[in-house]
Coordinates of C-alpha atoms in Angstrom, one line a residue:
Chain A
X77 CA -0.1 0.2 0.0
X78 CA 2.9 2.2 1.0
X79 CA 4.3 1.5 -2.2
X80 CA 1.2 2.5 -4.0
X81 CA 1.1 5.8 -2.6
X82 CA 4.9 6.4 -3.0
X83 CA 4.6 5.6 -6.4
X84 CA 1.8 8.0 -7.0
X85 CA 3.6 10.5 -5.1
X86 CA 6.7 10.1 -7.2
X87 CA 4.9 10.2 -10.3
X88 CA 3.2 13.5 -9.5
X89 CA 5.9 15.3 -8.0
X90 CA 9.2 14.0 -9.2
X91 CA 10.7 15.9 -11.9
X92 CA 11.2 14.1 -15.2
X93 CA 14.9 14.1 -16.3
X94 CA 14.9 14.9 -20.1
X95 CA 17.9 13.7 -22.4
X96 CA 19.0 16.6 -24.7
X97 CA 21.1 15.4 -27.7
X98 CA 23.3 18.2 -28.9
X99 CA 24.3 17.5 -32.7
X100 CA 25.8 19.3 -35.4
X101 CA 29.0 19.2 -37.8
X102 CA 32.4 19.7 -36.5
X103 CA 33.2 23.5 -35.5
X104 CA 30.0 24.4 -35.0
X105 CA 30.1 25.5 -31.3
X106 CA 28.4 22.5 -29.5
X107 CA 30.8 21.9 -26.8
X108 CA 30.9 25.7 -26.4
X109 CA 27.4 25.6 -26.0
X110 CA 27.4 23.2 -23.4
X111 CA 29.8 24.6 -21.3
X112 CA 27.9 28.1 -21.6
X113 CA 24.9 26.2 -20.6
X114 CA 26.8 25.0 -17.3
X115 CA 27.7 28.5 -16.5
X116 CA 24.3 30.1 -17.3
X117 CA 22.2 27.4 -15.2
X118 CA 24.2 26.0 -12.7
X119 CA 27.0 27.1 -10.4
X120 CA 30.0 25.4 -12.2
X121 CA 32.0 27.8 -14.2
X122 CA 32.4 25.9 -17.4
X123 CA 35.2 25.9 -19.6
X124 CA 35.8 29.1 -21.4
X125 CA 35.7 28.8 -25.2
X126 CA 39.6 29.2 -26.0
X127 CA 40.3 25.8 -23.7
X128 CA 37.7 23.9 -25.8
X129 CA 39.3 21.3 -28.0
X130 CA 37.3 19.2 -30.7
X131 CA 35.3 16.5 -29.0
X132 CA 35.8 13.0 -29.6
X133 CA 33.5 11.2 -27.5
X134 CA 30.6 12.4 -25.1
X135 CA 30.6 15.7 -22.8
X136 CA 27.6 15.7 -20.7
X137 CA 26.1 18.7 -18.7
X138 CA 23.5 18.7 -16.2
X139 CA 21.0 21.8 -15.7
X140 CA 18.0 22.9 -14.0
X141 CA 15.8 25.1 -16.1
X142 CA 12.3 26.3 -15.9
X143 CA 11.8 23.8 -13.0
X144 CA 12.9 20.8 -15.3
X145 CA 16.3 18.5 -15.1
X146 CA 18.0 18.6 -18.3
X147 CA 21.0 16.1 -19.4
X148 CA 22.7 17.3 -22.4
X149 CA 24.9 14.7 -24.3
X150 CA 27.4 16.7 -26.5
X151 CA 28.6 14.5 -28.9
X152 CA 31.7 14.6 -31.5
X153 CA 31.0 15.9 -34.9
X154 CA 34.0 14.9 -37.0
X155 CA 32.5 12.2 -39.9
X156 CA 34.3 9.2 -38.4
X157 CA 32.2 9.8 -34.9
X158 CA 29.1 10.4 -36.3
X159 CA 28.2 6.7 -36.5
X160 CA 27.8 6.9 -32.7
X161 CA 25.2 9.7 -32.9
X162 CA 22.2 7.3 -33.5
X163 CA 23.1 5.0 -30.6
X164 CA 21.8 7.9 -28.7
X165 CA 18.8 8.6 -30.3
X166 CA 16.2 6.0 -28.7
X167 CA 16.5 7.6 -25.3
X168 CA 16.8 11.1 -26.3
X169 CA 13.5 13.6 -25.6
X170 CA 14.6 16.4 -27.9
X171 CA 17.7 17.3 -30.4
X172 CA 19.5 20.6 -30.4
X173 CA 20.8 21.1 -33.9
X174 CA 23.9 23.7 -33.8
X175 CA 25.2 25.4 -37.0
X176 CA 27.5 27.8 -37.6
X177 CA 25.7 30.6 -39.0
X178 CA 29.0 32.7 -40.0
X179 CA 30.2 29.9 -42.3
X180 CA 28.2 29.7 -45.4
X181 CA 30.3 27.4 -46.9
X182 CA 29.6 24.4 -44.3
X183 CA 25.4 25.0 -44.7
X184 CA 25.5 22.2 -47.5
X185 CA 27.3 20.0 -45.3
X186 CA 25.0 20.9 -42.2
X187 CA 21.9 20.4 -44.0
X188 CA 22.7 16.8 -45.7
X189 CA 23.6 15.8 -41.9
X190 CA 20.6 17.1 -40.4
X191 CA 18.3 15.7 -42.9
X192 CA 20.1 12.2 -42.2
X193 CA 19.4 12.8 -38.4
X194 CA 15.5 13.8 -39.0
X195 CA 15.0 10.9 -41.2
X196 CA 16.0 8.4 -38.1
X197 CA 13.2 6.2 -37.0
X198 CA 14.2 6.4 -33.4
X199 CA 14.1 10.1 -33.2
X200 CA 10.7 10.3 -34.4
X201 CA 8.5 13.1 -33.0
X202 CA 11.5 14.5 -31.1
X203 CA 11.4 18.4 -30.9
X204 CA 14.1 20.1 -32.6
X205 CA 15.7 23.3 -31.9
X206 CA 18.1 24.5 -34.6
X207 CA 20.5 27.1 -33.3
X208 CA 22.1 29.6 -35.7
X209 CA 25.4 30.1 -33.7
X210 CA 28.2 32.7 -33.7
X211 CA 25.9 35.5 -34.1
X212 CA 28.6 37.3 -32.0
X213 CA 30.9 36.9 -35.5
X214 CA 30.4 39.7 -38.3
X215 CA 28.8 37.9 -41.1
X216 CA 26.5 35.7 -39.5
X217 CA 23.3 35.1 -41.3
X218 CA 19.8 35.4 -39.6
X219 CA 17.6 32.7 -38.8
X220 CA 15.2 33.4 -41.5
X221 CA 18.3 33.5 -44.1
X222 CA 19.7 30.2 -42.3
X223 CA 15.9 28.5 -42.6
X224 CA 15.7 29.5 -46.3
X225 CA 18.7 28.1 -47.0
X226 CA 18.4 24.6 -45.0
X227 CA 14.7 24.4 -46.6
X228 CA 13.9 21.5 -44.7
X229 CA 11.2 19.3 -46.1
X230 CA 10.6 16.8 -43.1
X231 CA 9.6 18.9 -40.4
X232 CA 5.7 18.8 -40.9
X233 CA 4.6 17.2 -37.9
X234 CA 7.8 17.9 -35.7
X235 CA 7.8 20.6 -32.9
X236 CA 10.6 22.7 -34.2
X237 CA 12.2 26.3 -33.8
X238 CA 15.1 28.1 -35.4
X239 CA 17.0 30.4 -33.1
X240 CA 19.8 33.1 -33.2
X241 CA 22.4 32.4 -30.5
X242 CA 26.0 32.9 -29.5
X243 CA 27.3 30.2 -27.3
X244 CA 30.4 32.6 -26.8
X245 CA 28.5 35.3 -25.3
X246 CA 25.4 33.5 -24.1
X247 CA 22.9 35.4 -26.5
X248 CA 19.6 34.1 -27.3
X249 CA 20.2 30.8 -25.1
X250 CA 17.9 31.3 -22.4
X251 CA 15.0 31.9 -24.4
X252 CA 15.9 28.6 -26.8
X253 CA 16.1 26.6 -23.7
X254 CA 12.6 28.0 -22.3
X255 CA 11.1 26.5 -25.8
X256 CA 12.6 23.5 -25.4
X257 CA 11.5 22.7 -21.9
X258 CA 8.0 23.9 -22.8
X259 CA 7.7 21.7 -26.0
X260 CA 9.2 18.5 -24.2
X261 CA 6.9 18.8 -21.5
X262 CA 4.0 18.6 -23.9
X263 CA 5.4 16.5 -26.6
X264 CA 3.9 13.1 -27.2
X265 CA 7.3 11.6 -27.6
X266 CA 8.3 12.4 -23.6
X267 CA 5.0 10.4 -23.1
X268 CA 6.1 7.8 -25.1
X269 CA 9.7 7.6 -23.4
X270 CA 8.1 7.8 -20.1
X271 CA 5.9 4.6 -20.4
X272 CA 8.8 2.7 -22.0
X273 CA 11.1 3.5 -18.8
X274 CA 8.2 3.1 -16.1
X275 CA 7.9 -0.6 -18.3
X276 CA 11.1 -1.2 -17.8
X277 CA 11.4 -0.1 -14.3
X278 CA 8.6 -2.3 -13.1
X279 CA 9.5 -5.4 -15.3
Chain B
X195 CA 55.8 18.5 -21.4
X196 CA 55.3 15.9 -18.5
X197 CA 55.9 18.5 -16.0
X198 CA 53.3 20.9 -17.5
X199 CA 50.9 17.9 -17.0
X200 CA 51.7 17.3 -13.5
X201 CA 51.6 20.9 -12.7
X202 CA 48.3 21.2 -14.5
X203 CA 46.6 18.4 -12.7
X204 CA 48.3 19.1 -9.0
X205 CA 46.7 22.7 -9.4
X206 CA 43.3 21.0 -10.4
X207 CA 42.9 18.9 -7.5
X208 CA 44.2 20.9 -4.7
X209 CA 45.2 19.4 -1.6
X210 CA 42.5 16.6 -2.4
X211 CA 43.9 12.9 -2.7
X212 CA 43.1 12.1 -6.4
X213 CA 43.4 8.7 -8.2
X214 CA 43.9 8.0 -11.8
X215 CA 43.6 4.1 -12.7
X216 CA 45.3 3.2 -16.0
X217 CA 44.0 0.1 -17.0
X218 CA 43.8 -2.4 -20.0
X219 CA 44.8 -5.7 -21.1
X220 CA 48.3 -7.2 -20.5
X221 CA 50.4 -6.1 -23.4
X222 CA 48.4 -2.7 -24.2
X223 CA 51.2 -0.5 -23.7
X224 CA 50.3 1.1 -19.9
X225 CA 53.5 1.1 -18.9
X226 CA 55.1 2.5 -21.6
X227 CA 52.5 5.4 -21.3
X228 CA 53.5 6.1 -17.5
X229 CA 57.3 6.2 -18.9
X230 CA 56.3 8.5 -21.6
X231 CA 54.5 11.1 -18.9
X232 CA 57.7 11.3 -16.9
X233 CA 55.5 12.1 -14.1
X234 CA 58.2 10.4 -11.5
X235 CA 59.5 7.0 -10.9
X236 CA 57.5 4.2 -11.5
X237 CA 57.4 1.9 -8.6
X238 CA 56.5 -1.9 -9.4
X239 CA 55.1 -3.6 -6.5
X240 CA 53.9 -7.1 -5.9
X241 CA 51.8 -7.3 -3.2
X242 CA 51.4 -10.5 -1.1
X243 CA 47.8 -10.8 -2.7
X244 CA 49.4 -11.6 -6.0
X245 CA 48.9 -9.0 -8.7
X246 CA 50.8 -6.2 -9.6
X247 CA 50.4 -2.7 -9.4
X248 CA 52.5 -0.1 -10.6
X249 CA 52.0 3.3 -9.0
X250 CA 53.1 6.9 -9.9
X251 CA 53.0 9.3 -7.1
X252 CA 53.3 13.1 -7.7
X253 CA 52.1 15.3 -4.9
X254 CA 48.6 14.2 -3.8
X255 CA 47.6 12.6 -7.4
X256 CA 48.3 8.6 -7.7
X257 CA 48.4 7.1 -11.1
X258 CA 48.0 3.2 -10.6
X259 CA 48.1 0.7 -13.5
X260 CA 47.4 -3.1 -13.6
X261 CA 46.3 -5.8 -16.2
X262 CA 42.5 -6.5 -16.6
X263 CA 42.1 -10.2 -17.4
X264 CA 43.4 -13.3 -16.4
X265 CA 42.8 -14.6 -12.5
X266 CA 39.3 -14.2 -11.4
X267 CA 40.5 -15.0 -8.0
X268 CA 42.2 -11.8 -7.5
X269 CA 39.5 -9.3 -8.5
X270 CA 37.9 -8.7 -5.2
X271 CA 41.4 -7.1 -4.3
X272 CA 41.1 -4.4 -7.2
X273 CA 38.2 -2.6 -5.1
X274 CA 41.1 -1.6 -2.7
X275 CA 42.1 0.6 -5.5
X276 CA 38.9 2.2 -6.3
X277 CA 38.0 4.8 -3.9
X278 CA 38.7 8.4 -4.9
X279 CA 39.2 7.6 -8.7
X280 CA 38.5 10.6 -10.6
X281 CA 39.4 9.0 -13.8
X282 CA 39.9 6.1 -15.8
X283 CA 42.7 5.9 -18.7
X284 CA 41.5 2.7 -20.3
X285 CA 44.3 1.4 -23.0
X286 CA 43.7 -1.0 -26.1
X287 CA 46.2 -2.5 -28.2
X288 CA 44.3 -1.2 -31.5
X289 CA 46.2 -3.6 -33.5
X290 CA 45.3 -6.9 -31.3
X291 CA 42.3 -7.3 -32.9
X292 CA 41.8 -10.8 -31.7
X293 CA 41.3 -9.7 -28.2
X294 CA 39.1 -6.5 -28.6
X295 CA 35.9 -8.5 -27.3
X296 CA 38.0 -9.3 -24.0
X297 CA 38.9 -5.9 -24.0
X298 CA 35.3 -4.5 -24.2
X299 CA 33.9 -7.1 -21.9
X300 CA 36.7 -6.4 -19.0
X301 CA 36.3 -2.4 -19.9
X302 CA 32.4 -2.6 -19.4
X303 CA 33.1 -5.0 -16.4
X304 CA 34.8 -2.0 -14.5
X305 CA 32.6 0.5 -15.4
X306 CA 29.9 -1.5 -13.3
X307 CA 32.0 -0.9 -10.2
X308 CA 30.3 1.2 -7.6
X309 CA 33.0 2.9 -6.6
X310 CA 34.1 4.1 -10.0
X311 CA 30.5 5.3 -10.9
X312 CA 31.7 9.1 -10.8
X313 CA 34.9 8.5 -12.8
X314 CA 35.2 10.0 -16.3
X315 CA 36.8 7.9 -19.0
X316 CA 39.8 8.3 -21.3
X317 CA 40.1 5.7 -23.7
X318 CA 43.7 5.5 -25.5
X319 CA 43.5 3.5 -29.1
X320 CA 47.3 2.6 -28.5
X321 CA 49.9 1.5 -31.1
X322 CA 48.9 3.3 -33.8
X323 CA 52.3 2.9 -35.2
X324 CA 51.6 -0.5 -36.0
X325 CA 50.2 -1.9 -39.5
X326 CA 46.8 -2.9 -39.2
X327 CA 45.9 -0.8 -36.2
X328 CA 42.2 -0.1 -36.0
X329 CA 41.4 3.9 -35.7
X330 CA 39.3 5.6 -33.1
X331 CA 36.2 5.4 -35.0
X332 CA 36.8 1.4 -34.8
X333 CA 37.7 1.1 -31.7
X334 CA 34.6 2.9 -30.3
X335 CA 32.5 0.6 -32.1
X336 CA 34.5 -2.2 -30.7
X337 CA 34.3 -1.3 -27.3
X338 CA 30.8 -0.1 -27.7
X339 CA 31.7 3.3 -25.9
X340 CA 28.2 4.1 -27.0
X341 CA 26.4 2.3 -23.9
X342 CA 28.4 4.8 -21.6
X343 CA 25.6 7.6 -21.1
X344 CA 26.1 8.9 -17.7
X345 CA 29.8 9.9 -17.6
X346 CA 31.9 11.8 -19.8
X347 CA 34.4 10.0 -22.4
X348 CA 36.6 10.5 -25.0
X349 CA 38.9 8.4 -27.4
X350 CA 42.4 9.3 -28.6
X351 CA 44.7 7.9 -31.0
X352 CA 48.0 6.9 -29.4
X353 CA 51.4 5.8 -30.0
X354 CA 53.5 5.1 -26.7
X355 CA 56.0 4.5 -28.3
X356 CA 56.4 7.6 -30.3
X357 CA 54.8 9.9 -27.7
X358 CA 51.7 10.8 -29.9
X359 CA 48.3 11.6 -28.7
X360 CA 48.7 11.1 -25.0
X361 CA 49.3 15.0 -23.8
X362 CA 46.0 15.6 -26.3
X363 CA 44.2 12.8 -24.2
X364 CA 45.4 14.3 -21.0
X365 CA 44.4 17.9 -21.9
X366 CA 40.7 16.6 -22.5
X367 CA 40.9 15.1 -19.1
X368 CA 42.1 18.0 -17.1
X369 CA 39.7 20.1 -18.9
X370 CA 36.7 17.6 -18.3
X371 CA 37.9 17.3 -14.5
X372 CA 37.9 21.0 -14.2
X373 CA 34.5 21.8 -15.9
X374 CA 32.5 19.1 -13.8
X375 CA 29.1 17.9 -15.5

């Protein structure tokens, strides 16, 4: 009986932990974003941008934002390492896709990598936040221009948003994360993941 | 360079006792790496319990090395070396494709240890100087590194013989320990 109430109590009051994948091609600024998130939302100082080296593995950031717990998985973007991305899809609640908006020559590459991500069955229904990063740099394109360039066809039933940010100085990040938490809380995918982990927990 | 790294690490940990375990199958190149890092004198000990632990102590940081695999009877004694471990450096012979499955199994078994739960993982895909050595992406697959979801990990191609890649990896390690998660 107690365990029944405890289960109910836990169901009602415990915060869901959301898993968010940070993806994008190499040099987009994924780890810089992660470190900025740590410094904006937790008491960790986060690494300064000049100390960040290319990721060849997994970086993790845990924060609390808008009364929710978020775990960010930042995976390396080099081509050889992208095969591991999909191993993390199944458990992800949402995707943050980072693009270097100051480097138009990389857009084509970014677009094809993103299309591949969106086609993957394991990410079905996962909300998508596309960040036009590096707004602190001169020559960075606007969100509208980037969206026009990407011209994504497969977004129809997916919750998505474009946001202009600078992982370097923090511009736009809080707004983007607010949106992310809000959509994850109401997405069908979150419900599905909850049922699945719940079922696994009681098995 | 070795001196630089040890300074970096000791400033990182302050006065805390810190431990880094350097693990892998026999012949992966662990001892060569220790010598390459030039962190101090390598002391080899063969305790009475019967397994060989090499230790390098630099101020408050202890690097300890032993072989995984083999005798199961001594495994419980490994636990003596687990408390206060901040990081595991896992060394793989990238050219020894026959034993990659064993390397993977041993790796995941050690990660299960309760006292090592908080340790970050640095993998050295070592012996890149040998013909037929698999690259970092292939070793990532073989070791099933993607199964790690609750701690940070990174993999670096190294040649302990030539001294390549070791410090890049340690750089990652010190950054990661510094920034927390």
